[in-house]
């Protein structure tokens, strides 16, 4: 049930016929773990907290630096040198005290992932490196957790949603290469640079995917890869399908 | 035979975003990439008619080939 304060706070979205008080209740009873509290994590966390998701977990071990401020809109110049998740928790709690914020100031490894993924309805991948992306995908598929993935580089962004063992997983589309190649890919991505506006665009779409999933409304990027190129204003959704040979969700020979 | 080639993101520097290309009968994905002068084989993702394929895959007349690579930043 929603309190009077909640009905007032959320009235503009409750007014949407596809949401209503019933939908708001579903949002309130939902939980999500967001891995990465950087560029993508910032808008995702701000929107999902504002919208009133019941419980939000954040995993990130980074300390805020000056060059983060072009796109990591949760933070301020005075926060430089502080742990991102701790500032994030404080700021999100101030935005919406109804939301339970759980902060994990740690690097995500397999042990932590397997420990904490089961406590959330869904997982959001907002990380900045391929090693962690493959890890998140593996554990999300293993624990049967819906996974919403955002990624950016330069003016380009990509989104895909994964329903484990039902739709294409991250590894079906981007099969994991050897360790050195994966490391090289992360490094190359860092060298690409990134513009804040694409991060905001992709973060909003990922947050929106989660909300629609919780409400069971609209269409989703399951079995689809969305590619947005804000330099050429090209927006395309490519249909993809499960790879029966996928080492994560298929039956490899 | 003709195939439709769609390039995304980084690969737009190898041609227009959508192109109808004449290729020899029995050409593979690999032959097509060579024809486009794309030598990179580590990160590239190729879909034929929206399905992920490998470099040896043979192309057919009227296939649609999509070429892109994953971005990974956050
Ligand atoms: Zn898979």
GROMACS .gro file of C-alpha atoms and ligand atoms in nm:
model
  328
    1UNK     CA    1   0.000   0.000   0.000
    2UNK     CA    2   0.109   0.353  -0.074
    3UNK     CA    3   0.122   0.622   0.192
    4UNK     CA    4  -0.030   0.966   0.141
    5UNK     CA    5   0.318   1.107   0.090
    6UNK     CA    6   0.390   0.845  -0.176
    7UNK     CA    7   0.066   0.911  -0.361
    8UNK     CA    8   0.152   1.281  -0.374
    9UNK     CA    9   0.519   1.222  -0.462
   10UNK     CA   10   0.446   0.982  -0.747
   11UNK     CA   11   0.120   1.132  -0.876
   12UNK     CA   12   0.256   1.237  -1.215
   13UNK     CA   13   0.356   0.882  -1.300
   14UNK     CA   14   0.058   0.718  -1.124
   15UNK     CA   15  -0.151   0.926  -1.364
   16UNK     CA   16  -0.012   0.726  -1.658
   17UNK     CA   17  -0.279   0.469  -1.743
   18UNK     CA   18  -0.021   0.190  -1.779
   19UNK     CA   19   0.107   0.254  -1.426
   20UNK     CA   20  -0.163   0.367  -1.182
   21UNK     CA   21  -0.148   0.305  -0.805
   22UNK     CA   22  -0.120  -0.067  -0.872
   23UNK     CA   23   0.186  -0.018  -1.090
   24UNK     CA   24   0.343   0.214  -0.836
   25UNK     CA   25   0.299  -0.060  -0.578
   26UNK     CA   26   0.486  -0.304  -0.806
   27UNK     CA   27   0.767  -0.051  -0.841
   28UNK     CA   28   0.777  -0.008  -0.463
   29UNK     CA   29   0.803  -0.384  -0.414
   30UNK     CA   30   1.083  -0.422  -0.672
   31UNK     CA   31   1.457  -0.429  -0.622
   32UNK     CA   32   1.755  -0.391  -0.850
   33UNK     CA   33   2.133  -0.413  -0.823
   34UNK     CA   34   2.330  -0.162  -1.026
   35UNK     CA   35   2.691  -0.246  -1.095
   36UNK     CA   36   2.881   0.074  -1.165
   37UNK     CA   37   2.806   0.416  -1.016
   38UNK     CA   38   2.979   0.618  -1.288
   39UNK     CA   39   2.847   0.779  -1.605
   40UNK     CA   40   2.571   0.529  -1.676
   41UNK     CA   41   2.510   0.454  -1.310
   42UNK     CA   42   2.440   0.820  -1.228
   43UNK     CA   43   2.124   0.872  -1.437
   44UNK     CA   44   2.008   0.514  -1.376
   45UNK     CA   45   2.036   0.560  -0.999
   46UNK     CA   46   1.881   0.907  -1.000
   47UNK     CA   47   1.580   0.802  -1.207
   48UNK     CA   48   1.515   0.471  -1.035
   49UNK     CA   49   1.539   0.638  -0.693
   50UNK     CA   50   1.310   0.920  -0.802
   51UNK     CA   51   1.059   0.677  -0.954
   52UNK     CA   52   1.048   0.490  -0.623
   53UNK     CA   53   1.204   0.145  -0.671
   54UNK     CA   54   1.185  -0.023  -0.328
   55UNK     CA   55   1.543  -0.136  -0.287
   56UNK     CA   56   1.850  -0.037  -0.487
   57UNK     CA   57   2.194  -0.190  -0.446
   58UNK     CA   58   2.507  -0.018  -0.581
   59UNK     CA   59   2.843  -0.182  -0.638
   60UNK     CA   60   3.145   0.035  -0.719
   61UNK     CA   61   3.491   0.064  -0.573
   62UNK     CA   62   3.597   0.386  -0.749
   63UNK     CA   63   3.700   0.717  -0.603
   64UNK     CA   64   3.567   1.029  -0.774
   65UNK     CA   65   3.817   1.214  -0.989
   66UNK     CA   66   3.804   1.547  -1.172
   67UNK     CA   67   3.763   1.396  -1.519
   68UNK     CA   68   3.451   1.206  -1.406
   69UNK     CA   69   3.248   1.525  -1.373
   70UNK     CA   70   3.171   1.568  -1.747
   71UNK     CA   71   2.913   1.291  -1.725
   72UNK     CA   72   2.876   1.144  -1.376
   73UNK     CA   73   2.589   1.370  -1.281
   74UNK     CA   74   2.542   1.237  -0.929
   75UNK     CA   75   2.860   1.412  -0.813
   76UNK     CA   76   3.003   1.757  -0.751
   77UNK     CA   77   3.350   1.907  -0.767
   78UNK     CA   78   3.373   1.906  -0.386
   79UNK     CA   79   3.331   1.524  -0.388
   80UNK     CA   80   3.666   1.458  -0.559
   81UNK     CA   81   3.869   1.202  -0.365
   82UNK     CA   82   3.565   1.041  -0.201
   83UNK     CA   83   3.423   0.694  -0.261
   84UNK     CA   84   3.150   0.719  -0.523
   85UNK     CA   85   2.905   0.474  -0.367
   86UNK     CA   86   2.911   0.654  -0.034
   87UNK     CA   87   2.833   0.993  -0.189
   88UNK     CA   88   2.575   0.826  -0.415
   89UNK     CA   89   2.399   0.666  -0.121
   90UNK     CA   90   2.380   0.995   0.068
   91UNK     CA   91   2.252   1.190  -0.232
   92UNK     CA   92   1.995   0.929  -0.337
   93UNK     CA   93   1.867   0.895   0.016
   94UNK     CA   94   1.814   1.272   0.022
   95UNK     CA   95   1.630   1.253  -0.311
   96UNK     CA   96   1.390   0.985  -0.193
   97UNK     CA   97   1.400   0.862   0.169
   98UNK     CA   98   1.142   0.591   0.085
   99UNK     CA   99   1.401   0.394  -0.110
  100UNK     CA  100   1.637   0.151   0.063
  101UNK     CA  101   1.987   0.210  -0.074
  102UNK     CA  102   2.247  -0.062  -0.016
  103UNK     CA  103   2.602   0.043  -0.098
  104UNK     CA  104   2.884  -0.204  -0.169
  105UNK     CA  105   3.214  -0.014  -0.187
  106UNK     CA  106   3.387  -0.314  -0.342
  107UNK     CA  107   3.513  -0.444  -0.674
  108UNK     CA  108   3.268  -0.698  -0.813
  109UNK     CA  109   3.423  -1.044  -0.824
  110UNK     CA  110   3.260  -1.384  -0.871
  111UNK     CA  111   3.220  -1.445  -0.497
  112UNK     CA  112   3.054  -1.110  -0.429
  113UNK     CA  113   2.831  -1.145  -0.738
  114UNK     CA  114   2.711  -1.491  -0.636
  115UNK     CA  115   2.647  -1.365  -0.283
  116UNK     CA  116   2.447  -1.056  -0.363
  117UNK     CA  117   2.271  -1.116  -0.701
  118UNK     CA  118   2.010  -1.348  -0.541
  119UNK     CA  119   1.888  -1.064  -0.312
  120UNK     CA  120   1.764  -0.853  -0.607
  121UNK     CA  121   1.492  -0.896  -0.873
  122UNK     CA  122   1.714  -0.778  -1.156
  123UNK     CA  123   2.068  -0.671  -1.234
  124UNK     CA  124   2.182  -0.364  -1.428
  125UNK     CA  125   2.523  -0.364  -1.593
  126UNK     CA  126   2.658  -0.008  -1.595
  127UNK     CA  127   3.026  -0.098  -1.569
  128UNK     CA  128   3.317   0.041  -1.767
  129UNK     CA  129   3.510  -0.273  -1.858
  130UNK     CA  130   3.454  -0.596  -2.044
  131UNK     CA  131   3.594  -0.826  -1.773
  132UNK     CA  132   3.316  -0.722  -1.534
  133UNK     CA  133   3.052  -0.733  -1.810
  134UNK     CA  134   3.129  -1.099  -1.881
  135UNK     CA  135   3.128  -1.177  -1.509
  136UNK     CA  136   2.791  -1.006  -1.453
  137UNK     CA  137   2.640  -1.190  -1.751
  138UNK     CA  138   2.769  -1.529  -1.630
  139UNK     CA  139   2.634  -1.489  -1.276
  140UNK     CA  140   2.304  -1.329  -1.386
  141UNK     CA  141   2.240  -1.623  -1.622
  142UNK     CA  142   2.341  -1.874  -1.353
  143UNK     CA  143   2.111  -1.712  -1.095
  144UNK     CA  144   1.831  -1.661  -1.353
  145UNK     CA  145   1.822  -1.284  -1.298
  146UNK     CA  146   1.694  -1.054  -1.574
  147UNK     CA  147   1.985  -0.838  -1.684
  148UNK     CA  148   1.976  -0.492  -1.840
  149UNK     CA  149   2.297  -0.382  -2.008
  150UNK     CA  150   2.417  -0.037  -2.113
  151UNK     CA  151   2.751   0.049  -2.271
  152UNK     CA  152   2.905   0.363  -2.421
  153UNK     CA  153   3.205   0.488  -2.616
  154UNK     CA  154   3.257   0.820  -2.798
  155UNK     CA  155   2.910   0.925  -2.926
  156UNK     CA  156   2.793   0.564  -2.948
  157UNK     CA  157   2.591   0.359  -2.703
  158UNK     CA  158   2.442   0.011  -2.692
  159UNK     CA  159   2.160  -0.144  -2.491
  160UNK     CA  160   2.045  -0.501  -2.458
  161UNK     CA  161   1.820  -0.685  -2.213
  162UNK     CA  162   1.864  -1.048  -2.118
  163UNK     CA  163   1.608  -1.297  -1.988
  164UNK     CA  164   1.837  -1.587  -1.890
  165UNK     CA  165   1.788  -1.907  -2.091
  166UNK     CA  166   1.499  -1.745  -2.278
  167UNK     CA  167   1.664  -1.469  -2.479
  168UNK     CA  168   2.010  -1.401  -2.613
  169UNK     CA  169   2.270  -1.333  -2.341
  170UNK     CA  170   2.564  -1.093  -2.367
  171UNK     CA  171   2.799  -1.380  -2.449
  172UNK     CA  172   2.572  -1.503  -2.733
  173UNK     CA  173   2.631  -1.174  -2.916
  174UNK     CA  174   2.981  -1.089  -2.796
  175UNK     CA  175   3.148  -1.423  -2.719
  176UNK     CA  176   3.421  -1.385  -2.460
  177UNK     CA  177   3.769  -1.395  -2.607
  178UNK     CA  178   4.091  -1.482  -2.424
  179UNK     CA  179   4.188  -1.276  -2.119
  180UNK     CA  180   4.440  -1.061  -2.299
  181UNK     CA  181   4.197  -0.964  -2.577
  182UNK     CA  182   3.929  -0.875  -2.322
  183UNK     CA  183   4.176  -0.656  -2.133
  184UNK     CA  184   4.282  -0.492  -2.458
  185UNK     CA  185   3.917  -0.424  -2.549
  186UNK     CA  186   3.862  -0.247  -2.216
  187UNK     CA  187   4.175  -0.043  -2.263
  188UNK     CA  188   4.080   0.052  -2.619
  189UNK     CA  189   3.738   0.158  -2.498
  190UNK     CA  190   3.890   0.386  -2.236
  191UNK     CA  191   4.106   0.543  -2.507
  192UNK     CA  192   3.797   0.610  -2.721
  193UNK     CA  193   3.672   0.878  -2.484
  194UNK     CA  194   3.305   0.948  -2.426
  195UNK     CA  195   3.058   1.239  -2.434
  196UNK     CA  196   2.825   1.294  -2.138
  197UNK     CA  197   2.509   1.321  -2.348
  198UNK     CA  198   2.528   0.965  -2.486
  199UNK     CA  199   2.578   0.836  -2.131
  200UNK     CA  200   2.260   1.014  -2.020
  201UNK     CA  201   2.067   0.879  -2.320
  202UNK     CA  202   2.175   0.519  -2.270
  203UNK     CA  203   2.136   0.533  -1.890
  204UNK     CA  204   1.776   0.655  -1.925
  205UNK     CA  205   1.691   0.379  -2.172
  206UNK     CA  206   1.837   0.110  -1.945
  207UNK     CA  207   1.645   0.241  -1.642
  208UNK     CA  208   1.331   0.249  -1.856
  209UNK     CA  209   1.384  -0.114  -1.961
  210UNK     CA  210   1.391  -0.220  -1.595
  211UNK     CA  211   1.076  -0.022  -1.507
  212UNK     CA  212   0.880  -0.169  -1.801
  213UNK     CA  213   0.996  -0.516  -1.704
  214UNK     CA  214   0.875  -0.471  -1.344
  215UNK     CA  215   0.540  -0.338  -1.468
  216UNK     CA  216   0.520  -0.595  -1.746
  217UNK     CA  217   0.427  -0.328  -2.000
  218UNK     CA  218   0.545  -0.219  -2.344
  219UNK     CA  219   0.818  -0.378  -2.554
  220UNK     CA  220   1.174  -0.456  -2.457
  221UNK     CA  221   1.523  -0.498  -2.597
  222UNK     CA  222   1.514  -0.874  -2.542
  223UNK     CA  223   1.674  -1.049  -2.842
  224UNK     CA  224   1.763  -0.705  -2.969
  225UNK     CA  225   2.071  -0.492  -2.961
  226UNK     CA  226   2.004  -0.120  -2.969
  227UNK     CA  227   2.282   0.086  -3.122
  228UNK     CA  228   2.261   0.464  -3.093
  229UNK     CA  229   2.510   0.685  -3.270
  230UNK     CA  230   2.448   1.043  -3.160
  231UNK     CA  231   2.716   1.173  -3.396
  232UNK     CA  232   2.524   1.068  -3.707
  233UNK     CA  233   2.186   1.054  -3.529
  234UNK     CA  234   2.154   0.691  -3.625
  235UNK     CA  235   1.932   0.474  -3.405
  236UNK     CA  236   1.901   0.106  -3.496
  237UNK     CA  237   1.780  -0.202  -3.317
  238UNK     CA  238   1.937  -0.518  -3.455
  239UNK     CA  239   1.755  -0.846  -3.397
  240UNK     CA  240   1.975  -1.108  -3.236
  241UNK     CA  241   1.910  -1.461  -3.119
  242UNK     CA  242   2.049  -1.712  -2.872
  243UNK     CA  243   2.359  -1.897  -2.980
  244UNK     CA  244   2.299  -2.268  -2.909
  245UNK     CA  245   2.678  -2.302  -2.876
  246UNK     CA  246   2.702  -2.015  -2.620
  247UNK     CA  247   2.939  -2.110  -2.338
  248UNK     CA  248   2.722  -1.923  -2.085
  249UNK     CA  249   2.360  -2.002  -2.171
  250UNK     CA  250   2.379  -2.274  -2.436
  251UNK     CA  251   2.512  -2.628  -2.474
  252UNK     CA  252   2.870  -2.595  -2.594
  253UNK     CA  253   3.007  -2.906  -2.766
  254UNK     CA  254   2.540  -1.161  -5.660
  255UNK     CA  255   2.447  -0.863  -5.446
  256UNK     CA  256   2.451  -0.822  -5.067
  257UNK     CA  257   2.333  -0.531  -4.856
  258UNK     CA  258   2.602  -0.412  -4.615
  259UNK     CA  259   2.513  -0.207  -4.306
  260UNK     CA  260   2.793  -0.046  -4.110
  261UNK     CA  261   2.761   0.085  -3.755
  262UNK     CA  262   2.970   0.305  -3.522
  263UNK     CA  263   3.342   0.264  -3.579
  264UNK     CA  264   3.297   0.087  -3.910
  265UNK     CA  265   3.129   0.382  -4.080
  266UNK     CA  266   3.475   0.494  -4.189
  267UNK     CA  267   3.484   0.197  -4.429
  268UNK     CA  268   3.179   0.310  -4.624
  269UNK     CA  269   2.824   0.443  -4.620
  270UNK     CA  270   2.589   0.325  -4.345
  271UNK     CA  271   2.398   0.120  -4.601
  272UNK     CA  272   2.539  -0.008  -4.928
  273UNK     CA  273   2.442  -0.256  -5.198
  274UNK     CA  274   2.758  -0.443  -5.291
  275UNK     CA  275   2.838  -0.677  -5.579
  276UNK     CA  276   3.036  -0.981  -5.458
  277UNK     CA  277   3.148  -1.300  -5.631
  278UNK     CA  278   2.937  -1.615  -5.607
  279UNK     CA  279   3.034  -1.830  -5.310
  280UNK     CA  280   3.200  -1.542  -5.123
  281UNK     CA  281   3.243  -1.579  -4.747
  282UNK     CA  282   3.206  -1.314  -4.477
  283UNK     CA  283   3.583  -1.302  -4.469
  284UNK     CA  284   3.596  -1.222  -4.844
  285UNK     CA  285   3.344  -0.943  -4.792
  286UNK     CA  286   3.544  -0.790  -4.504
  287UNK     CA  287   3.857  -0.801  -4.719
  288UNK     CA  288   3.669  -0.633  -5.003
  289UNK     CA  289   3.567  -0.357  -4.759
  290UNK     CA  290   3.933  -0.336  -4.649
  291UNK     CA  291   3.841  -0.419  -4.291
  292UNK     CA  292   4.138  -0.615  -4.156
  293UNK     CA  293   4.042  -0.609  -3.788
  294UNK     CA  294   3.913  -0.951  -3.671
  295UNK     CA  295   3.930  -0.930  -3.291
  296UNK     CA  296   3.638  -0.709  -3.194
  297UNK     CA  297   3.425  -0.717  -3.503
  298UNK     CA  298   3.073  -0.861  -3.491
  299UNK     CA  299   2.904  -0.968  -3.814
  300UNK     CA  300   2.537  -1.053  -3.849
  301UNK     CA  301   2.392  -1.201  -4.166
  302UNK     CA  302   2.016  -1.152  -4.189
  303UNK     CA  303   2.023  -1.055  -3.819
  304UNK     CA  304   2.199  -1.374  -3.712
  305UNK     CA  305   2.549  -1.383  -3.566
  306UNK     CA  306   2.789  -1.557  -3.805
  307UNK     CA  307   3.155  -1.650  -3.821
  308UNK     CA  308   3.405  -1.547  -4.081
  309UNK     CA  309   3.386  -1.868  -4.288
  310UNK     CA  310   3.010  -1.832  -4.340
  311UNK     CA  311   2.914  -1.826  -4.709
  312UNK     CA  312   2.701  -1.538  -4.832
  313UNK     CA  313   2.395  -1.573  -5.051
  314UNK     CA  314   2.235  -1.336  -5.300
  315UNK     CA  315   2.032  -1.063  -5.124
  316UNK     CA  316   2.180  -1.127  -4.779
  317UNK     CA  317   2.189  -0.834  -4.537
  318UNK     CA  318   2.521  -0.807  -4.355
  319UNK     CA  319   2.549  -0.589  -4.041
  320UNK     CA  320   2.894  -0.497  -3.914
  321UNK     CA  321   2.973  -0.340  -3.576
  322UNK     CA  322   3.178  -0.383  -3.259
  323UNK     CA  323   3.081  -0.367  -2.894
  324UNK     CA  324   3.145  -0.054  -2.688
  325UNK     CA  325   3.213  -0.124  -2.322
  326UNK     CA  326   3.241   0.204  -2.134
  327UNK     CA  327   3.017   0.311  -1.851
  328LIG    ZN1  328   2.432  -1.696  -2.424
   0.00000   0.00000   0.00000
